[in-house]
Short mmCIF file of C-alpha atoms in Angstrom, two decimals:
data_model
loop_
_atom_site.label_atom_id
_atom_site.label_comp_id
_atom_site.label_asym_id
_atom_site.label_seq_id
_atom_site.Cartn_x
_atom_site.Cartn_y
_atom_site.Cartn_z
CA MET A 30 26.96 4.01 -16.19
CA ASN A 31 26.65 3.95 -19.88
CA ALA A 32 23.50 3.96 -22.03
CA ASP A 33 23.23 0.17 -22.31
CA GLU A 34 23.48 -0.09 -18.48
CA LEU A 35 20.67 2.81 -18.00
CA ASN A 36 18.38 1.09 -20.59
CA VAL A 37 18.69 -2.20 -18.83
CA SER A 38 18.09 -0.48 -15.51
CA GLU A 39 14.95 1.51 -16.93
CA ALA A 40 13.68 -1.62 -18.16
CA GLU A 41 14.16 -3.44 -14.88
CA ARG A 42 12.39 -0.45 -13.29
CA GLN A 43 9.43 -1.11 -15.56
CA VAL A 44 9.18 -4.81 -14.93
CA LEU A 45 9.18 -4.08 -11.35
CA LEU A 46 6.38 -1.45 -11.67
CA GLY A 47 4.40 -3.75 -13.66
CA GLN A 48 4.66 -6.41 -11.16
CA LEU A 49 3.57 -4.29 -8.31
CA ASN A 50 0.60 -2.95 -10.41
CA ALA A 51 -0.42 -6.52 -11.12
CA ALA A 52 0.05 -7.15 -7.06
CA GLU A 53 -2.12 -3.92 -6.36
CA ALA A 54 -4.88 -4.96 -8.93
CA ALA A 55 -5.09 -8.55 -7.35
CA LEU A 56 -5.34 -6.88 -3.73
CA ARG A 57 -7.65 -4.50 -4.81
CA SER A 58 -9.76 -7.53 -6.49
CA ASN A 59 -9.41 -9.47 -3.28
CA LEU A 60 -10.86 -6.91 -1.03
CA HIS A 61 -13.94 -6.73 -2.79
CA VAL A 62 -14.92 -10.37 -1.81
CA HIS A 63 -17.39 -10.04 0.78
CA ARG A 64 -16.64 -13.34 2.68
CA VAL A 65 -13.14 -12.62 3.22
CA ASP A 66 -12.20 -12.68 7.20
CA VAL A 67 -11.64 -9.38 9.03
CA THR A 68 -8.08 -10.36 9.57
CA ALA A 69 -7.18 -11.23 6.37
CA ARG A 70 -8.79 -8.02 4.72
CA ALA A 71 -6.71 -5.92 7.27
CA HIS A 72 -3.56 -7.67 6.02
CA MET A 73 -4.35 -7.02 2.33
CA GLU A 74 -5.26 -3.25 2.97
CA ARG A 75 -1.67 -3.11 4.80
CA ALA A 76 0.00 -5.10 1.81
CA LEU A 77 -1.83 -2.76 -0.52
CA ALA A 78 -0.25 0.30 1.26
CA HIS A 79 3.41 -1.36 1.19
CA VAL A 80 2.53 -1.99 -2.71
CA ARG A 81 1.80 1.73 -3.30
CA GLU A 82 4.73 2.86 -1.35
CA ALA A 83 7.11 0.38 -3.11
CA CYS A 84 5.81 1.76 -6.53
CA ILE A 85 6.72 5.31 -4.93
CA ALA A 86 10.11 4.23 -4.03
CA ILE A 87 10.97 2.60 -7.51
CA SER A 88 9.55 5.70 -9.42
CA ALA A 89 11.44 8.22 -7.17
CA THR A 90 8.76 10.57 -7.81
CA GLY A 91 8.00 11.48 -4.20
CA HIS A 92 9.06 11.30 -0.39
CA VAL A 93 9.49 7.56 0.33
CA ARG A 94 8.84 6.42 4.04
CA ASN A 95 10.61 3.80 5.47
CA VAL A 96 8.73 0.49 6.65
CA GLU A 97 8.70 1.69 10.04
CA GLN A 98 7.24 5.04 9.30
CA LEU A 99 4.62 3.64 7.00
CA VAL A 100 3.50 1.11 9.78
CA THR A 101 3.55 3.84 12.13
CA ASP A 102 1.11 6.15 9.93
CA LEU A 103 -0.94 2.96 9.20
CA LEU A 104 -1.53 2.47 12.98
CA LYS A 105 -2.65 5.87 13.27
CA VAL A 106 -5.22 5.70 10.47
CA GLU A 107 -6.25 2.69 12.00
CA ARG A 108 -6.78 3.83 15.54
CA LEU A 109 -8.39 7.24 14.23
CA ALA A 110 -10.75 4.81 12.02
CA SER A 111 -11.66 2.71 15.20
CA GLN A 112 -12.56 5.86 17.36
CA VAL A 113 -14.79 7.15 14.21
CA ARG A 114 -16.62 3.76 14.41
CA GLN A 115 -17.09 3.95 18.11
CA GLN A 116 -18.49 7.41 17.91
CA PRO A 117 -22.65 7.65 18.18
CA ILE A 118 -24.18 8.24 15.08
CA ARG A 119 -25.84 11.77 15.43
CA VAL A 120 -29.03 12.60 13.46
#
């Protein structure tokens, strides 16, 4: 790969990261809307996790999970959060 190809690849990578950052900002903003349906909120939270993972994959700065691993991890967190919510509050 020559220098021009590297510059194009880096430019494309920056464009992708910019688009993902915009998507993340939009999702975060939507999560603050109080009248959003519970199901829609859950989908937006999961989409936010996918966007973050895509940023990591494009940046290649860390360990990247495949989609199945990410979904498995998200399901574990959702189950744990559900268990915590069901526990009685102790004073």
